[in-house]
CSV table of C-alpha atoms in Angstrom, one decimal:
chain,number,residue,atom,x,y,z
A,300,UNK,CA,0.0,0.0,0.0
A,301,UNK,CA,1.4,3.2,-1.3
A,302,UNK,CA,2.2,5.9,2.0
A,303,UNK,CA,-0.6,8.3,1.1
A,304,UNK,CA,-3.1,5.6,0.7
A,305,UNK,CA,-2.2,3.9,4.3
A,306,UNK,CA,-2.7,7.8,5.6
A,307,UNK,CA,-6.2,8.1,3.8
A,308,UNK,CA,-7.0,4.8,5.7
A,309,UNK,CA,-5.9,5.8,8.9
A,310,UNK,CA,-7.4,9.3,8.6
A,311,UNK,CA,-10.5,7.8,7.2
A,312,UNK,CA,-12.2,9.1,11.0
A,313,UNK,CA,-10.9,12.4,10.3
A,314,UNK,CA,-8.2,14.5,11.4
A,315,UNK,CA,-4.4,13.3,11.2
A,316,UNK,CA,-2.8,10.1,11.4
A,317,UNK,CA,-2.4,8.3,14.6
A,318,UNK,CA,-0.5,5.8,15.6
A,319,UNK,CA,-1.9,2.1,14.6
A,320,UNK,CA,-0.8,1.4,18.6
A,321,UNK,CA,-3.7,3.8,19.9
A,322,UNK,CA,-7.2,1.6,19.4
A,323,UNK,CA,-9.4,4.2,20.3
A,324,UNK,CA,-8.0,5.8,16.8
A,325,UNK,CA,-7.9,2.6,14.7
A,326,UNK,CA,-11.1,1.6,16.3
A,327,UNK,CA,-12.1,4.7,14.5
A,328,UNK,CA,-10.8,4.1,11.5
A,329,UNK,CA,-12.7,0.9,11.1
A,330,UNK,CA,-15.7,2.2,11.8
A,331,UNK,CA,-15.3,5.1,9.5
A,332,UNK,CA,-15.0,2.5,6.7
A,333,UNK,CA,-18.7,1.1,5.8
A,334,UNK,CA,-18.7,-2.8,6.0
A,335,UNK,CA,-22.1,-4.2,5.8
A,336,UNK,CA,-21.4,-7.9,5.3
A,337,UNK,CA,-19.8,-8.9,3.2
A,338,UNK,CA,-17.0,-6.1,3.4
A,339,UNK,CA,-14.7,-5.1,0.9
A,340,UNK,CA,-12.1,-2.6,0.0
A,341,UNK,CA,-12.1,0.3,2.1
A,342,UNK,CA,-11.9,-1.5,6.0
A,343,UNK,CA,-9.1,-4.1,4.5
A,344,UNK,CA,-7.5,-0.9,3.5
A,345,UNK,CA,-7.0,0.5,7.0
A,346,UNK,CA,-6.5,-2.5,8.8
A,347,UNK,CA,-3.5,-3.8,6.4
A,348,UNK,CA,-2.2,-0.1,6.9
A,349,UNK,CA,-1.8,-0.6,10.8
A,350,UNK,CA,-0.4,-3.8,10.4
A,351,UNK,CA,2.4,-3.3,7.9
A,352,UNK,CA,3.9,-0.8,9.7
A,353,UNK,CA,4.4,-3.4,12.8
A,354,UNK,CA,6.1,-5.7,10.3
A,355,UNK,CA,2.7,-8.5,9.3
A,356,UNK,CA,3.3,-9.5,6.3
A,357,UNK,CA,-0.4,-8.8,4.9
A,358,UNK,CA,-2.0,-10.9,2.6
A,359,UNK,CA,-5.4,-10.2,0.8
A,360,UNK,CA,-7.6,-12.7,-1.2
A,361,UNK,CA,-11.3,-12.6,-2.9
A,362,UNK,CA,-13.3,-16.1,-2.3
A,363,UNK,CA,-16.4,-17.5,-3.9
A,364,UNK,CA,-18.8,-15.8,-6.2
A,365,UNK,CA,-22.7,-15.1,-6.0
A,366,UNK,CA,-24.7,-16.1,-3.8
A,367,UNK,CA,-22.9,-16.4,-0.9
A,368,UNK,CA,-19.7,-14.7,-2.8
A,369,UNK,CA,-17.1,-12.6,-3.2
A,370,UNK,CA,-15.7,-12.4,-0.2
A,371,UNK,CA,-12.9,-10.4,0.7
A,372,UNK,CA,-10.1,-12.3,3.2
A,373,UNK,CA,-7.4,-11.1,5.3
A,374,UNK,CA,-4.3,-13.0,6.7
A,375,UNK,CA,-1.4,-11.1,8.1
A,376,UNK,CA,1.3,-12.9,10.2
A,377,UNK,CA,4.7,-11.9,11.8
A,378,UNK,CA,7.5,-14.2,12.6
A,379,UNK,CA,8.5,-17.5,12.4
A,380,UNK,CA,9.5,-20.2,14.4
A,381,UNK,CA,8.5,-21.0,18.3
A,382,UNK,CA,4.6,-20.4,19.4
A,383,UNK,CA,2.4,-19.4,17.1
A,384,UNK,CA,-1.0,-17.5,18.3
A,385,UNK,CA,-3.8,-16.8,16.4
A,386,UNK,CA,-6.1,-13.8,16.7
A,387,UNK,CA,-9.3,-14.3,14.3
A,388,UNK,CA,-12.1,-12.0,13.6
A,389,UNK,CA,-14.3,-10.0,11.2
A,390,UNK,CA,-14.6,-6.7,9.7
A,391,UNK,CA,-18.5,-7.1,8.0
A,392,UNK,CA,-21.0,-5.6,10.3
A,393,UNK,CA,-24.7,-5.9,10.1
A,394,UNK,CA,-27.1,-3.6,8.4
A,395,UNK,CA,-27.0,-0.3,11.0
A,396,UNK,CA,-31.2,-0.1,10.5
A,397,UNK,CA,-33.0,3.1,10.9
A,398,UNK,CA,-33.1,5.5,14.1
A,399,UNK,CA,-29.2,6.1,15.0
A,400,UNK,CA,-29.1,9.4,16.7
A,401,UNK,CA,-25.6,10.0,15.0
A,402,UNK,CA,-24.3,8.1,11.1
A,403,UNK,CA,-23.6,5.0,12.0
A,404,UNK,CA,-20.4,5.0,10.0
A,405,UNK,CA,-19.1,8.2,11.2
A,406,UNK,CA,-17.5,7.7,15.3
A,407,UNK,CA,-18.3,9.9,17.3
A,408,UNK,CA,-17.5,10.0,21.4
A,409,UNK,CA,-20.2,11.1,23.4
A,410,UNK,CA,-19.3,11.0,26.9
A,411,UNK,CA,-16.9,8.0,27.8
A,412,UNK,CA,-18.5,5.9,24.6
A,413,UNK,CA,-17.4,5.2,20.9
A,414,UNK,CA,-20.2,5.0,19.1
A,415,UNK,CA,-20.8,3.7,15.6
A,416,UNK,CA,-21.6,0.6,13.7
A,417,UNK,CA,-19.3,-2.3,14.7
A,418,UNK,CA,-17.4,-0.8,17.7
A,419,UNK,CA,-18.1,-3.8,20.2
A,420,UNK,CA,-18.8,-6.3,16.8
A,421,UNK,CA,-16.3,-6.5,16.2
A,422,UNK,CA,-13.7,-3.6,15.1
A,423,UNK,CA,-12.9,-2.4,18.6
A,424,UNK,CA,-11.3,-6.0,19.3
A,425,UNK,CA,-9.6,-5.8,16.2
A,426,UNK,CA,-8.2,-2.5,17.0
A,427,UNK,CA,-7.2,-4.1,20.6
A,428,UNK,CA,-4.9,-6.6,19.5
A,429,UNK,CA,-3.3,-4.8,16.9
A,430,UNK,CA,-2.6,-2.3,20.0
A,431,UNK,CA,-1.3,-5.8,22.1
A,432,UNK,CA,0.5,-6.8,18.8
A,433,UNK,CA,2.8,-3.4,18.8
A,434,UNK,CA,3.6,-3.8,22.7
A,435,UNK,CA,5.0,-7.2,21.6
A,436,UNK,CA,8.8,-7.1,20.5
A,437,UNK,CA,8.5,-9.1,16.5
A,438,UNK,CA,10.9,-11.7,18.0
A,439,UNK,CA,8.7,-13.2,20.4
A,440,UNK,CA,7.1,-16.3,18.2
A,441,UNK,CA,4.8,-16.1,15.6
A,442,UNK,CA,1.2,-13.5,15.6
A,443,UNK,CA,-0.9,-14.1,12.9
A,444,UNK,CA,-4.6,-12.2,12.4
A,445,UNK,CA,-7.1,-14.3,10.2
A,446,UNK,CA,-9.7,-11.5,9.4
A,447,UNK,CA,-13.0,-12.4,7.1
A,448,UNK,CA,-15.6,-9.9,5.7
A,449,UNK,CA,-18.2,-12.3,5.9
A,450,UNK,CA,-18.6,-13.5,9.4
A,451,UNK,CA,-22.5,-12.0,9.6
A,452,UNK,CA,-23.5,-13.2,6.5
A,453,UNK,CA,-23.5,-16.8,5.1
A,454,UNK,CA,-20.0,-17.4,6.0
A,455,UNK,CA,-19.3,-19.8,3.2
A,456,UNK,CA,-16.3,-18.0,1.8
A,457,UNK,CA,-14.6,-16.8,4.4
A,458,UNK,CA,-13.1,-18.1,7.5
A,459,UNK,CA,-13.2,-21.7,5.8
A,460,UNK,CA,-11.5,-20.1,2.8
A,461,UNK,CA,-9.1,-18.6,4.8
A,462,UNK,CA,-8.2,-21.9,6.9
A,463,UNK,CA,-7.5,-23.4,3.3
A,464,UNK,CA,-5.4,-20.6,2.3
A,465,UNK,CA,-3.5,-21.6,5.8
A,466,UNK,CA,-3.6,-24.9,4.8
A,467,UNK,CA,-1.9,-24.6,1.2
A,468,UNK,CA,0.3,-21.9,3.0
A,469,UNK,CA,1.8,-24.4,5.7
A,470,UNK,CA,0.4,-22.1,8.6
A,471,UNK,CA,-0.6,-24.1,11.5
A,472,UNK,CA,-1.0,-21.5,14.9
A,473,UNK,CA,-0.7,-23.5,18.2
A,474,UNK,CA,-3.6,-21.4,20.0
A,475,UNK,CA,-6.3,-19.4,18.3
A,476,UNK,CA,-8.2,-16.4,20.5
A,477,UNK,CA,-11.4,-14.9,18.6
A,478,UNK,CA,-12.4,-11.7,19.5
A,479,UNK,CA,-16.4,-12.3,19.5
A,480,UNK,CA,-17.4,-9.8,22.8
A,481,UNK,CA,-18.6,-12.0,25.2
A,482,UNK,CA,-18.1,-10.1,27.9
A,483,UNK,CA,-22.0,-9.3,29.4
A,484,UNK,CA,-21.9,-7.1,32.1
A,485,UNK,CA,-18.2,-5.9,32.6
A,486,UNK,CA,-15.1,-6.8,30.8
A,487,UNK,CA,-14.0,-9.8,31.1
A,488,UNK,CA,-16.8,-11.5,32.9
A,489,UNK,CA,-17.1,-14.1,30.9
A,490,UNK,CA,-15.1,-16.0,28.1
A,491,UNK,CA,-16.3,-19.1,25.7
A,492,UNK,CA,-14.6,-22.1,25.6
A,493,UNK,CA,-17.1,-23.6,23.2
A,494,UNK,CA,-20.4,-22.8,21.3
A,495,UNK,CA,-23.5,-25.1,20.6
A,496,UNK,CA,-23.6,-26.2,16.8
A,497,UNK,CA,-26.9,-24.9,14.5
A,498,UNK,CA,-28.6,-26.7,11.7
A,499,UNK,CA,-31.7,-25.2,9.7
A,500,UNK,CA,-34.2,-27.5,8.1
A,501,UNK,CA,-37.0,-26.6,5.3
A,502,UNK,CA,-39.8,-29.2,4.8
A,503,UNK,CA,-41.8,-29.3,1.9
A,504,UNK,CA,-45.0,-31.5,2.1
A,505,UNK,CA,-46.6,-32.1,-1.3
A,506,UNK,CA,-50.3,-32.2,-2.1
A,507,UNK,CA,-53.1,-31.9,-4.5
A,508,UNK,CA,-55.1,-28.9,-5.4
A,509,UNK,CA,-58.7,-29.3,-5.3
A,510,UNK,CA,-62.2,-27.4,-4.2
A,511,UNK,CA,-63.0,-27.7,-0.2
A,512,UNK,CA,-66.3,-28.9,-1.5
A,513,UNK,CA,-64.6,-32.0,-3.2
A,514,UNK,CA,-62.0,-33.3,-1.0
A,515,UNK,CA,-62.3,-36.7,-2.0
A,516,UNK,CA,-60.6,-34.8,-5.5
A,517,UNK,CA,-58.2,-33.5,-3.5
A,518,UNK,CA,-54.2,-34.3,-1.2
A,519,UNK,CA,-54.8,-31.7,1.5
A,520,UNK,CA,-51.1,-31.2,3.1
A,521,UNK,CA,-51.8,-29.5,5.8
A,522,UNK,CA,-52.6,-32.1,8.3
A,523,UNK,CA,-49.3,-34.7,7.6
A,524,UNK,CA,-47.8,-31.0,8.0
A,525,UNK,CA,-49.0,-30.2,11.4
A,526,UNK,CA,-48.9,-33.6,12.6
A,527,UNK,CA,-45.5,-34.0,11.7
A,528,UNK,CA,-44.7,-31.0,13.8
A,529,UNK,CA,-46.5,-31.5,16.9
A,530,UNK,CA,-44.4,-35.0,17.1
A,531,UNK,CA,-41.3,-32.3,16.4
A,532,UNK,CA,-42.1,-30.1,19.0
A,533,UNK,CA,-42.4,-33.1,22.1
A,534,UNK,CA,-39.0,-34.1,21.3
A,535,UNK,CA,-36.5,-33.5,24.5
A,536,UNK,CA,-33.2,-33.9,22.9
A,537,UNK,CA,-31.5,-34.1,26.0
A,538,UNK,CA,-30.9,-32.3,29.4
A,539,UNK,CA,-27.5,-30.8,28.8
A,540,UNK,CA,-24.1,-31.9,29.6
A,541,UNK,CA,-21.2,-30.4,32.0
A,542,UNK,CA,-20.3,-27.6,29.7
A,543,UNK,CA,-23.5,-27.2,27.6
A,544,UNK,CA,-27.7,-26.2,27.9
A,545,UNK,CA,-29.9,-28.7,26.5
A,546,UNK,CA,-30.4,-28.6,22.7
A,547,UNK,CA,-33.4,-26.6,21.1
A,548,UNK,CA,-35.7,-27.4,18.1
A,549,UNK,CA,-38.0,-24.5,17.3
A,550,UNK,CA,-40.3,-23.8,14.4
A,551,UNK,CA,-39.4,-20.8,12.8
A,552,UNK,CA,-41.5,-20.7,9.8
A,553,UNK,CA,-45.0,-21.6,8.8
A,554,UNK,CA,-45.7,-21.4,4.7
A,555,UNK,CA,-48.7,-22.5,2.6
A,556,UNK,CA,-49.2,-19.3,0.9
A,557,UNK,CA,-53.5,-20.0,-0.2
A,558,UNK,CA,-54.8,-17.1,-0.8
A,559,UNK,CA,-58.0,-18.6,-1.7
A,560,UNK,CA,-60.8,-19.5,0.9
A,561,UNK,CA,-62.1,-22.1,-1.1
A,562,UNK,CA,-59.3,-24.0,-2.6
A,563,UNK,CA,-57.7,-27.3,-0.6
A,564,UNK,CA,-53.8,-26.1,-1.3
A,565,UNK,CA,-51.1,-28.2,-3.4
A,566,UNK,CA,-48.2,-28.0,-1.0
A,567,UNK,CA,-47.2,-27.1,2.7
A,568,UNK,CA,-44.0,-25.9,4.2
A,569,UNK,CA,-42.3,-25.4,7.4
A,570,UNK,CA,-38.6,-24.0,8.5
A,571,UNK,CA,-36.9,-25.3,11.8
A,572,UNK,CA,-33.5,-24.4,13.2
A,573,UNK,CA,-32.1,-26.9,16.0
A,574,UNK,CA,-29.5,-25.3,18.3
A,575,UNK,CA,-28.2,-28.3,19.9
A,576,UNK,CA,-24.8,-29.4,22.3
A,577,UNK,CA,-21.6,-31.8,21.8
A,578,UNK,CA,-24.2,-34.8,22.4
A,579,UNK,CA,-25.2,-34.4,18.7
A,580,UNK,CA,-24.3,-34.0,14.7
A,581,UNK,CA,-26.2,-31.9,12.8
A,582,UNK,CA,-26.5,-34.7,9.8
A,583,UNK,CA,-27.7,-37.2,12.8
A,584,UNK,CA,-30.7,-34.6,13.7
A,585,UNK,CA,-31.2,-33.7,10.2
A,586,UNK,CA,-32.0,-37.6,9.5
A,587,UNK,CA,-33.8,-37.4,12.3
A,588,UNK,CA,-36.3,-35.4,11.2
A,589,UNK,CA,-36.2,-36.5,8.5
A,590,UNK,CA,-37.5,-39.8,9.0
A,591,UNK,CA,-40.6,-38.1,11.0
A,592,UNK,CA,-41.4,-36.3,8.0
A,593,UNK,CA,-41.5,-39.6,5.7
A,594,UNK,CA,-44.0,-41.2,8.5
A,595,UNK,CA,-46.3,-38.8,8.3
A,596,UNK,CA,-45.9,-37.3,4.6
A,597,UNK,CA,-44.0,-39.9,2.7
A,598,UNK,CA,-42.5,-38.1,-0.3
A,599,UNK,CA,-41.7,-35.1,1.8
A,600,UNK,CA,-38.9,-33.3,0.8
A,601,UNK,CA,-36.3,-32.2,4.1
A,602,UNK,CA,-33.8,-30.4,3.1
A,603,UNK,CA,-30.9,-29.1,6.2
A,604,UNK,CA,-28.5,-26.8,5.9
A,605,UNK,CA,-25.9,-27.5,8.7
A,606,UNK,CA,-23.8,-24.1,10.1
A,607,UNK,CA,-21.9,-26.1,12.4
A,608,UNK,CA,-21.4,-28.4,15.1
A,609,UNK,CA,-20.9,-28.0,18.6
A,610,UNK,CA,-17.5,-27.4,19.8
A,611,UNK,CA,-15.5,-27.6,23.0
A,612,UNK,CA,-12.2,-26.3,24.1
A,613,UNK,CA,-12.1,-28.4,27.7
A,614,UNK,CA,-11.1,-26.3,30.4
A,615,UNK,CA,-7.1,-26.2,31.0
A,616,UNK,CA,-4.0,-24.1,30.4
A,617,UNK,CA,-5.6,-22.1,27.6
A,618,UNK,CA,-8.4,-20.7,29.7
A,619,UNK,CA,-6.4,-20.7,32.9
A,620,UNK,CA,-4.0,-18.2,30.8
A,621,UNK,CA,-7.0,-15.9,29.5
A,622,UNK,CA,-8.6,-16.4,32.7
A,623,UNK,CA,-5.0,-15.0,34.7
A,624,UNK,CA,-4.4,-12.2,32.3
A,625,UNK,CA,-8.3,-10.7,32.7
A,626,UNK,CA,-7.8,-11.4,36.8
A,627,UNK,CA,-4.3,-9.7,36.8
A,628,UNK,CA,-5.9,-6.6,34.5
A,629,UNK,CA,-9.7,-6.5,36.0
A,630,UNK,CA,-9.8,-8.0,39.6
A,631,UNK,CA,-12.8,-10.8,38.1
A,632,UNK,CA,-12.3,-14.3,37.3
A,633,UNK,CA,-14.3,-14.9,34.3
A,634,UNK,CA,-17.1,-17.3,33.5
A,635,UNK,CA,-16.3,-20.0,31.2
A,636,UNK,CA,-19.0,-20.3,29.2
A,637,UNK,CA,-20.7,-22.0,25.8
A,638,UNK,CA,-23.8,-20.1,25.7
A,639,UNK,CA,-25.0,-17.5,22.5
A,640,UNK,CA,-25.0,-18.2,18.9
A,641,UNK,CA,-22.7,-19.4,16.7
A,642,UNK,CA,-19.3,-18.0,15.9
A,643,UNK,CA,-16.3,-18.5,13.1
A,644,UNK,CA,-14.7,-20.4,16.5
A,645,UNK,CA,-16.6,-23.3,15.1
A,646,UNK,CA,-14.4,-24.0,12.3
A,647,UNK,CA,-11.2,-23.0,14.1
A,648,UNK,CA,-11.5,-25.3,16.8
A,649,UNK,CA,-10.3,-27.7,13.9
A,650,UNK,CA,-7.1,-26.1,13.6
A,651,UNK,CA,-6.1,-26.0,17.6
A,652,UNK,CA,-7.4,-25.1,20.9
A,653,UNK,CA,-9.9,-22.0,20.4
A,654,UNK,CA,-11.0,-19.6,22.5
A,655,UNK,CA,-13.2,-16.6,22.2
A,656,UNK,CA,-13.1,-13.2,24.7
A,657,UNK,CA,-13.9,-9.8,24.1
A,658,UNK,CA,-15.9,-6.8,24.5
A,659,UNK,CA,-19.5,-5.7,26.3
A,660,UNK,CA,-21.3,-7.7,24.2
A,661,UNK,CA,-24.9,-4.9,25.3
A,662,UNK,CA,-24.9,-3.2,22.3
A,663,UNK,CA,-24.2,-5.4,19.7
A,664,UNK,CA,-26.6,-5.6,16.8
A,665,UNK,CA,-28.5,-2.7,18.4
A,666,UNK,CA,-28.9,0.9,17.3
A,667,UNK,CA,-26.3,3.0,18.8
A,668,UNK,CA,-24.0,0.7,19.1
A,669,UNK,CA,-21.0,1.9,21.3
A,670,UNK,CA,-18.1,0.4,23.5
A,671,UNK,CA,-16.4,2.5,26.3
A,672,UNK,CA,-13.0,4.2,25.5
A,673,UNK,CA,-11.6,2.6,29.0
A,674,UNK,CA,-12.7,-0.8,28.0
A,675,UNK,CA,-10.9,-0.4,24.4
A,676,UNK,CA,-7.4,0.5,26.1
A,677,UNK,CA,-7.9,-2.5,29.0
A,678,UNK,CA,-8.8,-5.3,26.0
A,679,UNK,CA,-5.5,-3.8,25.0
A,680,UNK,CA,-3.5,-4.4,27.9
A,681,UNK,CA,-5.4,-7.9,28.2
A,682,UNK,CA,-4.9,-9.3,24.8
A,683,UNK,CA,-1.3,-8.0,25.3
A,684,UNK,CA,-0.7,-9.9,28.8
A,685,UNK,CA,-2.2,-12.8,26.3
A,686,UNK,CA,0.3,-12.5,24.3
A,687,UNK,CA,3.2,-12.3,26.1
A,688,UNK,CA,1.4,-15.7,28.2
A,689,UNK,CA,0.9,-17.3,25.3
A,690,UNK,CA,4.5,-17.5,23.4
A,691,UNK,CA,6.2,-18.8,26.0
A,692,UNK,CA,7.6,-21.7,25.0
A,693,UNK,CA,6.1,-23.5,28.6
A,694,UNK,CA,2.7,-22.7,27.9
A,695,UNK,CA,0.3,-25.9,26.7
């Protein structure tokens, strides 16, 4: 990146450049750059400008192609040899929405909070460790940042394509930290160590179109439908394990789109998604319902679309470290925790031991959404404690 571009990207919240170090500024500079999933250009821009400075060598790729593509891809890593730590996360943001007392894409501080669209989800986190990055001497062992666009949409092309851009690359980190902000009340009071898996199911149940007056003429759907899903809904999964809530089935959707009062319809449909623990595979469930469908509507059509499955990284000397440097920097022992949605962790929990801590996690997704200046610098001085933890040669 040519100098006066990196200073457009670093100015993009206004004023002059500032140090990549400060992530109250950079936090800025993210936010300044609109990234509604899936993000391109302009946000890559400014974070490869405070990263080449620190010596990352940056990398950029474009993944995948319509629907669910492109997808623009960052991987930036530093050193070679000894530990290697990972820090992954995502520069697309959801759609801001209506009602934002300021732009949602222009920062503005009022009071002790940074507001604007992606400042807790997640660009401030990404601004933190960049910040921990340039407190750690180059020579310590190897940093790398895997960075999607496409974390809040269908996530097809981007942290996958980026673990198979690793892959062809020979880059294998030891430990992988995600920046997802699950801290709920105060910083640091809780980190996940593992997240349920999710699976979506459409059912289609076919009938025949006829008059309500002739039903003998006619397949009406709705019925198998309805029975198929009361037998759905009385299913108990389980009760939970030691690290996870029971799973969930819920009906999401209801279709049979008749607008006619008189007319027995040709086809009913229903949506599901199924939240469920490390007791279960999503193609296990999916076959599961599956074969309730055929009982009650054979030549049903069940199609599932599997997110992920449910990972765990069991508690030890990862956690213990996270859990030391947020007691050392905060006074609290966090929560380790599975609970929420699902995250990219999900398919880096392949690669090595994955954990996920960040910001105040309030505001996320919300209008307004802001994170306090103090907590910014402390996620600093956190993630860099993490750091320093984490390439020792003794640790895990």
């Amino acid at each position: 990146m040519n100098p006066r571009k990196r200073d457009e990207a670093l100015t993009a919240a206004g004023g002059t450049p500032l140090p990549a170090c400060d992530p109250v500024a950079l936090t800025k500079a993210l936010i300044a750059c609109e990234s509604i999933t899936p993000a391109r250009g302009a946000v890559f821009d400014a974070l490869e400008a405070a990263l080449v400075p620190l010596g990352f060598a940056v990398e950029r790729f474009v993944a995948g192609a319509a629907p669910d593509g492109p997808v623009e891809n960052l991987l930036a890593v530093r050193g070679s040899g000894g530990r290697h730590f990972a820090f992954a996360g995502h520069l697309d943001v959801v759609p801001p929405g209506s009602g934002w007392v300021s732009d949602p894409f222009s920062p503005v501080v009022r009071g002790e909070l940074l507001h604007g669209r992606g400042a807790v989800d997640m660009k401030g986190a990404i601004a933190a460790f960049v910040a921990a990055a340039a407190a750690t001497p180059a020579d310590a062992g190897t940093v790398s940042l895997i960075i999607t666009g496409d974390e809040e949409g269908p996530a097809v092309f981007g942290t996958r394509a980026l673990i198979e851009r690793m892959a062809a690359r020979g880059i294998a980190p030891d430990l992988c930290l995600v920046g997802e902000p699950t801290s709920v009340n105060a910083l640091g009071d809780m980190i996940k160590i593992g997240r349920r898996g999710s699976v979506n199911l459409w059912i289609d149940v076919p009938g025949r179109q006829g008059h309500v007056a002739y039903p003998h003429l006619a397949d009406n759907p709705i019925p198998r439908l309805v029975a198929m899903l009361a037998e759905i809904e009385g299913i108990v999964l389980d009760t939970g394990s030691d690290w996870f809530q029971p799973s969930n089935i819920e009906i999401t959707d209801l279709t049979v789109g008749n607008p006619a009062t008189n007319v027995i319809p040709a086809k009913a449909s229903a949506r599901l998604s199924i939240r469920f623990n490390d007791q279960h595979r999503g193609a296990d469930l999916a076959a599961r319902i599956d074969e309730i469908a055929q009982r009650h509507a054979p030549g049903a059509v069940v199609t599932a679309k599997i997110s992920g499955e449910a990972f765990l990284t069991p508690p030890g000397d990862f956690s213990a470290m996270i859990s030391a440097a947020i007691e050392a920097a905060t006074g609290r022992a966090p929560e380790l925790s599975t609970t929420g949605g699902t995250s990219d962790a999900r398919f880096l929990s392949a690669l090595c031991p994955t954990v996920e801590f960040g910001l105040v996690n309030a505001t996320m997704h919300k209008l307004d959404e802001a994170v306090a200046l103090a907590d910014l610098a402390l996620l600093a001085k956190i993630y860099a404690d993490i750091l320093t933890r984490a390439l020792q040669p003794a640790i895990i």
